[in-house]
Coordinates of C-alpha atoms in Angstrom, one line a residue:
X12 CA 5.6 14.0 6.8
X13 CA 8.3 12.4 5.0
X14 CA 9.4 14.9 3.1
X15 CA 9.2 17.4 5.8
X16 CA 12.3 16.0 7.5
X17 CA 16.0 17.2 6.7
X18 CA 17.7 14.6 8.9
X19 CA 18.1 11.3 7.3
X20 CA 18.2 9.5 10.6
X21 CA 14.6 10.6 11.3
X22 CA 13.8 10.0 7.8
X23 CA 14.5 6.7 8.7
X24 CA 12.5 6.5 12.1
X25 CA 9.2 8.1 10.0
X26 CA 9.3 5.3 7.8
X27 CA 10.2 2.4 9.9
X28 CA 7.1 3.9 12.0
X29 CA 4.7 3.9 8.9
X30 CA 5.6 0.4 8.3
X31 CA 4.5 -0.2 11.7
X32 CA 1.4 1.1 10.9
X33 CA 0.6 -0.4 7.9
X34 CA 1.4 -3.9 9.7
X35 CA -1.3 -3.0 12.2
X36 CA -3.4 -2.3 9.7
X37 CA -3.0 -5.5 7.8
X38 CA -3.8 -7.0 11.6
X39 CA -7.2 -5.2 11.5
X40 CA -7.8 -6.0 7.6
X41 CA -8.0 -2.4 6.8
X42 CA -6.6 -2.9 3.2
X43 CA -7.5 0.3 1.8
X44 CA -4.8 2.3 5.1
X45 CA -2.5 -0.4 3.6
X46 CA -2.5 1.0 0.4
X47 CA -2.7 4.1 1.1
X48 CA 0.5 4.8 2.7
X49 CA 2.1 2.0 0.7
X50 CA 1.0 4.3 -2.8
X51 CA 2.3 7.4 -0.7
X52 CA 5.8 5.6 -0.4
X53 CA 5.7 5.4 -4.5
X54 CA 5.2 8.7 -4.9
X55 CA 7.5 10.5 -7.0
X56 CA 9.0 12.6 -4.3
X57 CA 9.4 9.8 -2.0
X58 CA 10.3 7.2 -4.3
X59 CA 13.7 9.2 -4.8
X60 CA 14.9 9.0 -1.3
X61 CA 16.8 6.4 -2.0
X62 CA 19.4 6.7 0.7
X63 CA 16.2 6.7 3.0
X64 CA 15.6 3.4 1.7
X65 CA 18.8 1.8 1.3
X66 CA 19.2 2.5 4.7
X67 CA 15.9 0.6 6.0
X68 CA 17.0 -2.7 7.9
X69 CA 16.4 -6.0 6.3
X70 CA 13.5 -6.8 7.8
X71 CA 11.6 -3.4 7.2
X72 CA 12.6 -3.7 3.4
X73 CA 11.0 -7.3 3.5
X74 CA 7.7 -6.1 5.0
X75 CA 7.6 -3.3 2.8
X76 CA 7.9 -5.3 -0.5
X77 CA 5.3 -8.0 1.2
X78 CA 3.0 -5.5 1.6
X79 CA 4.0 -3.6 -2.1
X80 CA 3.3 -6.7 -3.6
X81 CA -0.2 -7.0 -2.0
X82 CA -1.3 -4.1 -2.9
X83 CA -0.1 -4.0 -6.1
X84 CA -2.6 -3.2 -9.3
X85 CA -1.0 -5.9 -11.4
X86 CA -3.3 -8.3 -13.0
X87 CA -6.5 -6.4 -11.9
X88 CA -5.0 -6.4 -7.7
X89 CA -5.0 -10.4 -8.1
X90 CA -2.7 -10.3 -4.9
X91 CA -5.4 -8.2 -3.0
X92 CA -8.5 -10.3 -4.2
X93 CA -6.9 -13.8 -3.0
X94 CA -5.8 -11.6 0.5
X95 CA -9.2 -10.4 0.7
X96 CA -11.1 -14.5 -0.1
X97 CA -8.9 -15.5 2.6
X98 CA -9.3 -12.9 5.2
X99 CA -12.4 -13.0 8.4
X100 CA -14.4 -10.4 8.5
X101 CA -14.4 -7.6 9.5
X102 CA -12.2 -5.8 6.5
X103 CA -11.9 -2.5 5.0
X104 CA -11.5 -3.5 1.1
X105 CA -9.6 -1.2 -1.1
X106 CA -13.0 0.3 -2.6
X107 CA -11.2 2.2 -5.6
X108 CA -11.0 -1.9 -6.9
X109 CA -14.5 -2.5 -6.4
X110 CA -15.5 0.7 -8.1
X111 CA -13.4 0.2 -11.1
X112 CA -15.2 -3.5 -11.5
X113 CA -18.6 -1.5 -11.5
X114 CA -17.3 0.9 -14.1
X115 CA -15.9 -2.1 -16.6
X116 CA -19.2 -4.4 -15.7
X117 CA -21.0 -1.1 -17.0
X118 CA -19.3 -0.2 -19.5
X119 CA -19.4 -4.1 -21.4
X120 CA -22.9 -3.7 -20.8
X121 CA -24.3 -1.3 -22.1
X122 CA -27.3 -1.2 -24.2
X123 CA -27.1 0.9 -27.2

């Protein structure tokens, strides 16, 4: 979608409008949209439009780097646990964290 567009300016409006997005989706508690396009944003193609970026208004840049930060997979997504303990249900976790938990509690115990 991103990529798709020649034109800087709509560049621009595509992201801003993603952003928009994932804030609505951070009011539902759907964590896993969040990260989603959030991951999308780091992806190698996107990540080196940085013109696009640079030219994001102050306050976009601030929500995206709130919402970066969140889902970030430092220290085992400590960000997203304490969002998630804190959040009222109804959510939509980010499962791929939940999985990887059940993969490392069966792994260290294993019976051999």
């Amino acid at each position: 979608l991103i990529l798709c567009e020649p034109d800087i300016k709509y560049r621009i409006k595509i992201l801003q409008n993603l952003l928009q997005i994932c804030e609505h989706l951070l009011s539902l508690n759907n964590f896993n949209g969040i990260l989603y396009i959030i991951s999308a944003f780091s992806s190698s193609p996107v990540f080196r439009l940085k013109k696009t970026f640079n030219a994001l208004s102050a306050s976009d840049t601030t929500v995206f780097e709130r919402l970066h930060t969140m889902v970030n997979s430092k220290d085992n997504y400590k960000c997203l646990r304490n969002e998630l303990q804190s959040v009222t249900p109804p959510c939509i976790p980010y499962l791929g964290m939940y999985l990887t938990d059940l993969t490392f509690m069966d792994d260290a115990n294993k019976n051999e």
